[in-house]
Coordinates of C-alpha atoms in Angstrom, one line a residue:
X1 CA 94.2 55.3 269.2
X2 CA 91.7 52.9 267.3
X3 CA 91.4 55.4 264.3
X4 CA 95.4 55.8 264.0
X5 CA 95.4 52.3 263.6
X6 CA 92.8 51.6 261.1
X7 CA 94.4 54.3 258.8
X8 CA 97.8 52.7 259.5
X9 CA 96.1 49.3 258.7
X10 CA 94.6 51.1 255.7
X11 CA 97.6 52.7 254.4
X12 CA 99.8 49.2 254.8
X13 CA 97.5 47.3 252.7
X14 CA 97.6 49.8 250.0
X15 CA 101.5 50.0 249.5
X16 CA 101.2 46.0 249.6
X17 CA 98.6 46.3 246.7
X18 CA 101.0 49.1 244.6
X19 CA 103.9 46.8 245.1
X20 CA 102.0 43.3 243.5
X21 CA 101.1 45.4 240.4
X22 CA 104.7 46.5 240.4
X23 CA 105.5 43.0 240.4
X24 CA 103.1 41.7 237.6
X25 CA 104.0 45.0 235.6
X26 CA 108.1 44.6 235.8
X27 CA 107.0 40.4 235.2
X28 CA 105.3 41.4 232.2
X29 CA 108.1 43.5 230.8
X30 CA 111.0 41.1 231.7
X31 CA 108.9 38.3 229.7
X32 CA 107.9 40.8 226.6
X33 CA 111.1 42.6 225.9
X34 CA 114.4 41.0 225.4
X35 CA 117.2 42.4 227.2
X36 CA 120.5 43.4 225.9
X37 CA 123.6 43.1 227.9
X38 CA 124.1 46.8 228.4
X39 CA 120.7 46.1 230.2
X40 CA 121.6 43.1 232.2
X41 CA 122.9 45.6 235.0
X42 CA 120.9 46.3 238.1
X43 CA 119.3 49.4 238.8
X44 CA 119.6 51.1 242.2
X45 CA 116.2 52.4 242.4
X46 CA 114.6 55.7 243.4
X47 CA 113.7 57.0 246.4
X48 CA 110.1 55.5 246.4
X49 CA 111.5 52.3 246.0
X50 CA 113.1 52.0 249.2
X51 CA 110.3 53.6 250.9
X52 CA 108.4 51.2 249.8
X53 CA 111.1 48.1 249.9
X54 CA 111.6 47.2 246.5
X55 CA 114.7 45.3 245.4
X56 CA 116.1 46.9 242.3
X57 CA 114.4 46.2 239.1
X58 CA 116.1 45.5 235.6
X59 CA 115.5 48.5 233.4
X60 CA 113.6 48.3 229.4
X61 CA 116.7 49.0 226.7
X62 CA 116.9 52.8 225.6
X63 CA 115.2 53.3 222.5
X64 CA 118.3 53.8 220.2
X65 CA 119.4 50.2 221.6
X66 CA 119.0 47.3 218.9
X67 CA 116.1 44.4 220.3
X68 CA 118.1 41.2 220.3
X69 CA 115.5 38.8 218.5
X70 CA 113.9 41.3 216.3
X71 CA 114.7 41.6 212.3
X72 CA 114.1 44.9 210.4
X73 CA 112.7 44.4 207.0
X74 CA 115.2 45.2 204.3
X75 CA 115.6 49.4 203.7
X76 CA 114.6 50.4 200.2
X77 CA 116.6 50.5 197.8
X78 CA 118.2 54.5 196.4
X79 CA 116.8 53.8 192.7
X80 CA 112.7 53.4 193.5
X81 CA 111.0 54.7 190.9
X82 CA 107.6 56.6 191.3
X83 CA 104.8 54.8 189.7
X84 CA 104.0 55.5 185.9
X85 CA 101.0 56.9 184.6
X86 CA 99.2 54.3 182.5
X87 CA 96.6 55.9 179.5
X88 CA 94.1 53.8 177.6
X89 CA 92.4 55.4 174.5
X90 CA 88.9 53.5 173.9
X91 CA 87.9 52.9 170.1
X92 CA 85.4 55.8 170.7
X93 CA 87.7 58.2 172.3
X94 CA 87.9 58.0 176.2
X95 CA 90.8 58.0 177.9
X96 CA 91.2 56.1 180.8
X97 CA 94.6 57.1 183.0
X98 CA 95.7 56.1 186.4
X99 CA 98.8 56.2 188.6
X100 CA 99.1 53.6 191.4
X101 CA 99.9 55.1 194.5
X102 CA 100.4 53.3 197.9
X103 CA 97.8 53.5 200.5
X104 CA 94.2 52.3 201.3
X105 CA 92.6 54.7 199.6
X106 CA 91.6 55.6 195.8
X107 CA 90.7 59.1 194.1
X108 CA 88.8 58.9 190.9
X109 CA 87.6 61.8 188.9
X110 CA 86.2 62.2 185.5
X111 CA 86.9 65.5 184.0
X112 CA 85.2 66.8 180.5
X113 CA 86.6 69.1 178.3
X114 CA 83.5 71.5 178.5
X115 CA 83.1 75.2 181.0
X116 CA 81.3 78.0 180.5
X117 CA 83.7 79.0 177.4
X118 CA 81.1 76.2 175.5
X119 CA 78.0 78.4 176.6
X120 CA 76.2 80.5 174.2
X121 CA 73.8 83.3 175.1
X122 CA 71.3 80.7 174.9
X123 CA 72.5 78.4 177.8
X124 CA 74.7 81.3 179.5
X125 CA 74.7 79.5 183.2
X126 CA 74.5 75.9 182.3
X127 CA 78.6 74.9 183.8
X128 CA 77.6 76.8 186.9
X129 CA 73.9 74.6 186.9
X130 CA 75.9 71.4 186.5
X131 CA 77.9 71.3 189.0
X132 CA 75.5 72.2 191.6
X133 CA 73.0 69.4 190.0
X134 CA 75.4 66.9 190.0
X135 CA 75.1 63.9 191.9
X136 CA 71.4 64.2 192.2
X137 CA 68.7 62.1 190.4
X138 CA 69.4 59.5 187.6
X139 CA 67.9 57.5 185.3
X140 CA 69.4 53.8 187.9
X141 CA 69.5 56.8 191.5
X142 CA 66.9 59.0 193.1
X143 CA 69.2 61.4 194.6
X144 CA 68.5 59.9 198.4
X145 CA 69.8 56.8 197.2
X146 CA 72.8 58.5 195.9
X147 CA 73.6 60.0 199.2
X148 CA 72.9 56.8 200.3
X149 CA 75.2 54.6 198.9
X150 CA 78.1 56.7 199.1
X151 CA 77.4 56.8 202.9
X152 CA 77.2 53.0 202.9
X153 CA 81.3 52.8 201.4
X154 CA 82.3 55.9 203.4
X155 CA 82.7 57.9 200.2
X156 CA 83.0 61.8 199.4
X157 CA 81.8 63.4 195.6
X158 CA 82.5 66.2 194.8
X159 CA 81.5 68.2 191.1
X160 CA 83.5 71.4 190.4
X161 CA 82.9 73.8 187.6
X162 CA 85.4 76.3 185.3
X163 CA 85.9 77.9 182.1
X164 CA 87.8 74.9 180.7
X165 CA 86.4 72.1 182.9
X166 CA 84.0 70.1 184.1
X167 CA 85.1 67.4 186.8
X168 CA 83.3 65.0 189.3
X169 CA 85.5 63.5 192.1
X170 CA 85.4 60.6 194.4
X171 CA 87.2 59.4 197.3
X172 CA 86.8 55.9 198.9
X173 CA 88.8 52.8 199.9
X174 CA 90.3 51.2 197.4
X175 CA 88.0 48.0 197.8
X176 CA 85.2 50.2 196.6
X177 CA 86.8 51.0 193.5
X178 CA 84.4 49.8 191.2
X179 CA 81.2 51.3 193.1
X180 CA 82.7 54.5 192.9
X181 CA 83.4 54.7 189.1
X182 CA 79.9 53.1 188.3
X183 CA 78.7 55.6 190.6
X184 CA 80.4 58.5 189.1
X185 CA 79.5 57.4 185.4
X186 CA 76.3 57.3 186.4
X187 CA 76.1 60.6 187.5
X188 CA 77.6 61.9 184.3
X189 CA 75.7 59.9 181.5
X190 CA 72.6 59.3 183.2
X191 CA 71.4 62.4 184.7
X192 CA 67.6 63.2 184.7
X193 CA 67.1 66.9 185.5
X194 CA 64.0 66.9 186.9
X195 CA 62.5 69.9 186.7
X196 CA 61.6 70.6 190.6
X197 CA 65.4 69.3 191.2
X198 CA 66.4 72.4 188.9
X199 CA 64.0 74.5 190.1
X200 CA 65.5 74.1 193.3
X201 CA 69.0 74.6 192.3
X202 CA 68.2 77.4 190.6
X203 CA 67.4 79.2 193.5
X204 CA 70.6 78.6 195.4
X205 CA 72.8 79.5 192.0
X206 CA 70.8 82.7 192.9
X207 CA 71.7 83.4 195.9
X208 CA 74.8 82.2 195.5
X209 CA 75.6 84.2 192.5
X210 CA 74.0 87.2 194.5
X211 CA 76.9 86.6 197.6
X212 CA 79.5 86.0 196.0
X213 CA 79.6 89.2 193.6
X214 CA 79.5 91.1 196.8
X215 CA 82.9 89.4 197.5
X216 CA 85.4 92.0 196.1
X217 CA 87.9 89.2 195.0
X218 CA 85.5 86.9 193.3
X219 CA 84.0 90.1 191.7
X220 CA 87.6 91.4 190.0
X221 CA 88.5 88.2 189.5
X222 CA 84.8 87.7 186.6
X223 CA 85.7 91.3 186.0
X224 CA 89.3 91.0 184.1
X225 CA 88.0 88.1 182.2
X226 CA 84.7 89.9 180.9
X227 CA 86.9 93.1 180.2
X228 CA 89.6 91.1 178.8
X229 CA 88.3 88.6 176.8
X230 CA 85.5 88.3 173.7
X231 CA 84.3 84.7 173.1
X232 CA 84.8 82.0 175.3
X233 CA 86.8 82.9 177.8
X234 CA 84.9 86.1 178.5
X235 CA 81.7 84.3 179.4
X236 CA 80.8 84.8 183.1
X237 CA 81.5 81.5 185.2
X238 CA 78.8 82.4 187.7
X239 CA 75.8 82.5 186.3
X240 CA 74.1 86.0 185.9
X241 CA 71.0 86.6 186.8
X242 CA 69.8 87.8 183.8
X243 CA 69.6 84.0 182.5
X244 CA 68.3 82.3 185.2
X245 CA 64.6 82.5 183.7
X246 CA 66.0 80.4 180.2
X247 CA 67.6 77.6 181.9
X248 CA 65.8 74.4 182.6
X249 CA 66.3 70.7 182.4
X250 CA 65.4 70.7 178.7
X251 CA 68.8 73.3 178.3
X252 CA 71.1 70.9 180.8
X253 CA 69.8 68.0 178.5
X254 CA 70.9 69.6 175.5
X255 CA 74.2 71.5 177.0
X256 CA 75.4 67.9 178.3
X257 CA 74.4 65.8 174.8
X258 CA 76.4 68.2 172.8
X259 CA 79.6 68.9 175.4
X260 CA 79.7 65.4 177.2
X261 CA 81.5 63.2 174.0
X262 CA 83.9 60.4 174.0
X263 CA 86.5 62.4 173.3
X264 CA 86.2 65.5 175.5
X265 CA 86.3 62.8 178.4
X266 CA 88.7 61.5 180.7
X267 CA 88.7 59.1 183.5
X268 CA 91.6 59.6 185.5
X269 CA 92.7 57.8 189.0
X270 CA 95.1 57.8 191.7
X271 CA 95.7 54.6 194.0
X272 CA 94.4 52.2 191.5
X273 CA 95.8 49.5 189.8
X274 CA 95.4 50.2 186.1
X275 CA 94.2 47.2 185.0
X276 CA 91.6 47.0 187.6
X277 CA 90.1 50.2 187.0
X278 CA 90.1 49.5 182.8
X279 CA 88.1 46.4 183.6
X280 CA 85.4 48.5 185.4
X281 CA 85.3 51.7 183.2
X282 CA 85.6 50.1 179.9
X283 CA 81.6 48.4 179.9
X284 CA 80.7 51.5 181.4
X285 CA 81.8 54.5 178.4
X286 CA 82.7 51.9 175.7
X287 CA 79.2 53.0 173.9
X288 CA 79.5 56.8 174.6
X289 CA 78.7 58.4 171.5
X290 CA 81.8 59.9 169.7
X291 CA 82.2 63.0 167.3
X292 CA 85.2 63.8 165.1
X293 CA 84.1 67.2 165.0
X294 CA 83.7 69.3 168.0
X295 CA 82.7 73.0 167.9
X296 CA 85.2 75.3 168.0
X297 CA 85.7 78.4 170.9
X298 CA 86.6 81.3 169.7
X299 CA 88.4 83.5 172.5
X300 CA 90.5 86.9 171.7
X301 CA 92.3 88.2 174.0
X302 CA 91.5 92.4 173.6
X303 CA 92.1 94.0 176.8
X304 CA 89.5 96.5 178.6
X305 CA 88.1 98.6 181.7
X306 CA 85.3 97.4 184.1
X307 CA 84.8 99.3 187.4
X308 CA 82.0 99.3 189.9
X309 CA 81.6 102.0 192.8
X310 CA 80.4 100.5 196.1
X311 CA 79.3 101.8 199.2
X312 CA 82.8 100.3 200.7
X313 CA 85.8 102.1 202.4
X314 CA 88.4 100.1 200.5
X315 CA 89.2 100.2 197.0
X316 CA 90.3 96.7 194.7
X317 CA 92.3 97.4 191.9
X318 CA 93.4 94.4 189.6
X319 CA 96.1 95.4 186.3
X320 CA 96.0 92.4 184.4
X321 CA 98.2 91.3 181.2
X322 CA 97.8 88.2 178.3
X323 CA 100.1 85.3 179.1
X324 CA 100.1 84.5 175.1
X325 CA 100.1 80.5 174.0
X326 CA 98.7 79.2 177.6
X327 CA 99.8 75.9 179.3
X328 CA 100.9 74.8 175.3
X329 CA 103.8 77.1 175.5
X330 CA 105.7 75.7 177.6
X331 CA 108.3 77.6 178.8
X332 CA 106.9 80.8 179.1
X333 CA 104.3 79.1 181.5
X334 CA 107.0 77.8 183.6
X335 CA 108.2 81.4 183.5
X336 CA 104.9 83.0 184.3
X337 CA 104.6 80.5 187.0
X338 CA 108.1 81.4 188.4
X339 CA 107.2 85.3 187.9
X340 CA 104.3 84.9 190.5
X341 CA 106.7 83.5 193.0
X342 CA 108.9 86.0 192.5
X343 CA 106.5 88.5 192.9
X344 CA 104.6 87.3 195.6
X345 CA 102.9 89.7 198.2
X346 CA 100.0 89.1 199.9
X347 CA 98.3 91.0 202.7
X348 CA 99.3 93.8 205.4
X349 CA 99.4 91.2 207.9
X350 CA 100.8 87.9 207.4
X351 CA 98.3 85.2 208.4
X352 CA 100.6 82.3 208.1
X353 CA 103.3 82.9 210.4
X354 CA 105.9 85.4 210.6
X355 CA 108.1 85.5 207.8
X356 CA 105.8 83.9 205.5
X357 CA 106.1 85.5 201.8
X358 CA 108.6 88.2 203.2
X359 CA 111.4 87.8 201.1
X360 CA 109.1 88.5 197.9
X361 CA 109.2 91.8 195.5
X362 CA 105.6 92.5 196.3
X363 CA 106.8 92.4 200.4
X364 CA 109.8 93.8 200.3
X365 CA 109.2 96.8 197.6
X366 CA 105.6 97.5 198.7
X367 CA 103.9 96.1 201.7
X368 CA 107.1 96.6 203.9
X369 CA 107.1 100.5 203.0
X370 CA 103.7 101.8 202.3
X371 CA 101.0 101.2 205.4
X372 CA 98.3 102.5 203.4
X373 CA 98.5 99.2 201.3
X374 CA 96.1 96.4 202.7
X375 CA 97.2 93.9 200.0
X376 CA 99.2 93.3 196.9
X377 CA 99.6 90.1 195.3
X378 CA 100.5 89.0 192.2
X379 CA 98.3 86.6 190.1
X380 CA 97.9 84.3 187.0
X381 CA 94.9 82.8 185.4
X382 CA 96.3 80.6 182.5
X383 CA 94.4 78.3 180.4
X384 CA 95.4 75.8 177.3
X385 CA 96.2 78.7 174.8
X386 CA 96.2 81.9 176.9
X387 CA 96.0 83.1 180.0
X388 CA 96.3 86.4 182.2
X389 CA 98.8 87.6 184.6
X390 CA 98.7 90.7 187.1
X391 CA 98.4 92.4 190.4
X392 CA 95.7 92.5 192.6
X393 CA 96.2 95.1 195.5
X394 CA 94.0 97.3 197.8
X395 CA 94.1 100.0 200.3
X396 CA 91.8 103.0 200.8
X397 CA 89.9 104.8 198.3
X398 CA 92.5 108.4 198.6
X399 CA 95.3 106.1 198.0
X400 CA 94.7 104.4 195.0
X401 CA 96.9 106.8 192.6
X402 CA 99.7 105.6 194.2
X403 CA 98.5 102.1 194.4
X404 CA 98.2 102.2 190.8
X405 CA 101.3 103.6 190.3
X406 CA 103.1 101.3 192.4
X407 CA 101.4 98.3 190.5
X408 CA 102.7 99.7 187.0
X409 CA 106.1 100.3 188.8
X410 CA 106.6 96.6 189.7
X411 CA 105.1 95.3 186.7
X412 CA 107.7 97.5 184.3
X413 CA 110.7 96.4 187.0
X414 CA 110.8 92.9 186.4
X415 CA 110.8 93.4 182.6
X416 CA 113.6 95.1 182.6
X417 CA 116.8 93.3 182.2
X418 CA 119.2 93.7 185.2
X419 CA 116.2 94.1 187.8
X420 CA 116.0 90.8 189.0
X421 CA 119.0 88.8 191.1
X422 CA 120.7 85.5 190.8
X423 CA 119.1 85.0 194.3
X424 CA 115.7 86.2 193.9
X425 CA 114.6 83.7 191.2
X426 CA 116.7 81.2 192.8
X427 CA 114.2 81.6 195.8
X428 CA 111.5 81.5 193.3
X429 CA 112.8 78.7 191.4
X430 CA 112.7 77.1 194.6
X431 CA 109.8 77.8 195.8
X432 CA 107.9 76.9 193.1
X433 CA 109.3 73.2 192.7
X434 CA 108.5 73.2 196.4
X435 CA 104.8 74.0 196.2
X436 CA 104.3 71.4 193.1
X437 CA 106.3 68.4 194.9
X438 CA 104.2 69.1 197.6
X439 CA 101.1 69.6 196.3
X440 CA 101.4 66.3 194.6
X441 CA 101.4 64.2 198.0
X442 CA 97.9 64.7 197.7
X443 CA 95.8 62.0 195.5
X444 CA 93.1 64.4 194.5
X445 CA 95.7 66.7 193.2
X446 CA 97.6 64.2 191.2
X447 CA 94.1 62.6 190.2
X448 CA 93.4 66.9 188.8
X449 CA 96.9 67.1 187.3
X450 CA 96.4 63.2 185.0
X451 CA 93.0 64.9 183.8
X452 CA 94.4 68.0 183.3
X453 CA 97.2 67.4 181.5
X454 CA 95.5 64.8 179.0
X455 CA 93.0 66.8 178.1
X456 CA 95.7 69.7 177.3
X457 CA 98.4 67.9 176.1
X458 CA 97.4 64.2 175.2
X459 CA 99.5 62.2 178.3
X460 CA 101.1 63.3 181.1
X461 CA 104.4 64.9 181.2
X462 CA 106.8 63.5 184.6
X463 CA 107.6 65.8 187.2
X464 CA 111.1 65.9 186.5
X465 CA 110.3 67.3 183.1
X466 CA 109.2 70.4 184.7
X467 CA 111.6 70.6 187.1
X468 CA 113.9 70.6 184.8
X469 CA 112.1 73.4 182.4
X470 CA 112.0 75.5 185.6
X471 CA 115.7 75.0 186.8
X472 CA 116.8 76.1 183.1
X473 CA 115.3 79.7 184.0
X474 CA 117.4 82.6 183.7
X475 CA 117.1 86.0 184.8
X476 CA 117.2 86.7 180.8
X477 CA 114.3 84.6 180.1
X478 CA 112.3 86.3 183.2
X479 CA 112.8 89.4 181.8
X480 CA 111.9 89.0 178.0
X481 CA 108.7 87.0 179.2
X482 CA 107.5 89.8 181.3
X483 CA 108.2 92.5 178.5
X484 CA 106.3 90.4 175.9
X485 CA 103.4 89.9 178.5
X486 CA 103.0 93.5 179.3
X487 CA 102.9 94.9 175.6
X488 CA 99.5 93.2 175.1
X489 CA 96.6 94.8 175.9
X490 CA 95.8 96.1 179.1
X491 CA 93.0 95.1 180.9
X492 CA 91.5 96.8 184.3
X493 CA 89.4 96.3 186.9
X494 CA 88.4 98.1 189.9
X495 CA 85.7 97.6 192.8
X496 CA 85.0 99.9 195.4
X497 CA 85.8 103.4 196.0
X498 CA 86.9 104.2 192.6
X499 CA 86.3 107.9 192.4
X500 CA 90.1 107.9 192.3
X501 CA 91.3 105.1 190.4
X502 CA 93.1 106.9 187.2
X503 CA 91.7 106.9 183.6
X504 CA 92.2 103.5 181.8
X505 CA 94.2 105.5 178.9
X506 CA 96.7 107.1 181.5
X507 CA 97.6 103.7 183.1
X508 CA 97.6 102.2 179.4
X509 CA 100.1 104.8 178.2
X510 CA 102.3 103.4 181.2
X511 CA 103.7 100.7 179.2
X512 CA 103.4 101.6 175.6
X513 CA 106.6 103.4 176.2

């Protein structure tokens, strides 16, 4: 009897303890939100309540209920305006570009008009070196202090390397601004090159080089441009093995003196204000030496046949075509661009959800029908004044006549008039606008696309330009862009099990008719 009653005793002074922080919780509300008159009304309480002997409580306002007491701010208005893109050229030839975006945080990125198309046999490598010595020691940094100080504003640098470009990217609040861009500058003018620092890196570019050859895609991808192209363009991006032993600091030195001018270089910038970021900049490049006269590339495009046999179950097969003129003709661009939408594809199994990419050619004519086909995608590689544009695909070594075939097939479809619908390049249309809208919510890909486009054009075209070039498409225009694209040159490339993969001449002949 003496236990029932301490647990009674217990249990009673626990329901009185639940019920004061009831109290001060329901106080706290009553005295924190204002009430609206639909609110004013008593509630009946639950069950619990009268188990407990509550008296009924007035209830919070539903959400979709106006707070009497509290003003919204003012919507904005229909006609907002994005934020222009502001260029300054400097008397020796930088350009300084920026687009003030809202948020806390800034993207800045310095982008040179130099890849491995510069390289000659001498310095064959030297893009690929850069970007993996960047950021390490200068003539103000030892690299640990580098690291350092980017740690200290929360930063992230990043260097990247291509045939065209060379760019080094930061991120950090916008309050670090001006650390950021001396930072980056610093990197870029001031580098030292130590020789144990290169030495090092040369080791990794090895290694690196070494796995990602053995990566199928990366290895057509060097292929097409090697087969395809003589000058420039045809240099390798990764650096071959065979010219590791010539590089050293001594060729970085003389690679960056003779590729890193005034006017082969832009600073560009999201998030900043313009002004701001001119005031840092300026003292930095303003004595960057400048030449009128930079060396000319020579590229020709003139088509070819590379294959490798591997000890590998699958075969890779890329047919690739010259997109004539590059980024600077415009509307075929737009129309290549389009094309590969259209086109589509992708792989047997569609990793990003069901229905991703089903409504393309490449789905619905190939992948949906053939099970022997592990992937077929369509692709484009375009620079300022060319470019190339073709299918990748893959499937097992026994099938590859057909996959070949097939690739010819849709290649030859969509350059003949009549082939594609209203509907299909509506979709693509779509799609495409879709992708570059969104893309551009990102500050490091608007930062890319101010450097980019200056250093190809001279400014920065609007969004609505393109839009507009791509919405002008017509079926017409699709078709006489993809019958001018595949009557250049072919160009082939195959990786694998290519025991089958036909003669270069018989796929040739394909579309010379």
């Amino acid at each position: 009897m003496r236990g029932a009653a301490v647990r009674k005793a217990r249990l009673a002074k626990l329901v009185a303890q639940q019920y004061s922080q009831r109290q001060l919780r329901t106080s706290a509300v009553n005295h924190a939100v204002p009430r609206t008159e639909s609110a004013q009304a008593s509630s009946s309480g639950g069950l619990l309540s009268k188990l407990l002997g509550e008296r009924p409580t007035t209830p919070v306002p539903a959400l979709y209920e106006p707070l009497q007491g509290v003003h919204l701010p003012p919507a904005l208005p229909e006609d907002v305006k994005p934020s222009e893109t502001n260029v300054t050229t400097l008397t020796n030839g930088v350009r300084i570009a920026s687009q003030n975006i809202a948020g806390p945080t800034s993207t800045i990125g310095i982008y040179v008009d130099s890849g491995s198309k510069n390289e000659t046999p001498y310095c064959t490598g030297s893009s690929h070196l850069l970007e993996r010595m960047a950021f390490k020691s200068t003539a103000n940094r030892s690299h640990f202090r580098l690291v350092r100080e980017v740690e200290a504003i929360g930063g992230n640098v990043v260097a990247n390397a291509s045939r065209e470009l060379m760019c080094y990217t930061g991120d950090a609040i916008k309050t670090f601004m001006p650390e950021m861009v001396e930072l980056l500058v610093d990197t870029v003018r001031n580098p030292l090159f130590n020789e144990w620092e290169v030495q090092e890196q040369l080791a990794k570019v090895k290694s690196e080089t070494a796995e990602m050859l053995n990566n199928p895609q990366v290895a057509i991808y060097e292929a097409i441009h090697s087969a395809g192209y003589v000058g420039g363009l045809g240099q390798p991006l990764m650096a071959p093995e065979s010219s590791l032993g010539r590089l050293n600091g001594g060729v970085l030195h003389d690679f960056v003196k003779e590729n890193y001018t005034a006017p082969r270089i832009v600073v560009a910038a999201s998030g900043v204000d313009h002004e701001d970021l001119l005031s840092v900049a300026e003292p930095l490049l303003a004595d960057l030496p400048s030449f009128d006269q930079p060396i000319p590339v020579e590229t020709h495009y003139v088509g070819g046949d590379w294959r490798q046999s591997v000890d590998f179950p699958l075969s890779h097969i890329a047919i690739a075509f010259e997109v004539p003129g590059g980024w600077r003709n415009e509307k075929d661009s737009y129309a290549v661009t389009v094309l590969q939408q259209l086109l589509g594809g992708g792989g047997s199994f569609s990793a990003g959800g069901p229905g991703k990419g089903m409504y393309s050619r490449l789905y619905t004519g190939v992948l949906n029908k053939w099970e022997q086909v592990q992937s077929f995608t369509a692709f484009s590689s375009i620079y300022n004044d060319t470019g190339l544009f073709g299918i990748h695909a893959t499937s097992s070594g026994d099938f590859v006549p057909k996959l070949v075939d097939l690739a010819c097939e849709q290649l030859t479809l969509v350059a003949t008039p009549g082939k594609v619908s209203e509907a299909e390049l509506q979709r693509a249309k779509n799609s495409t606008i879709s992708a570059v809208l969104m893309n551009l919510e990102s500050r490091a890909v608007v930062t890319e696309d101010i450097g980019r486009q200056i250093l190809t054009y001279g400014h920065r075209k609007p969004v609505a330009e393109l839009i507009q070039g791509v919405q002008a498409l017509t079926v017409q225009d699709i078709a006489d862009v993809s019958s001018r694209v595949i009557t250049t040159p072919l160009t082939m490339a195959s990786w694998g099990d290519i025991v089958r993969v036909p003669r270069f001449d018989a796929v040739a002949r394909v579309f010379q008719v």
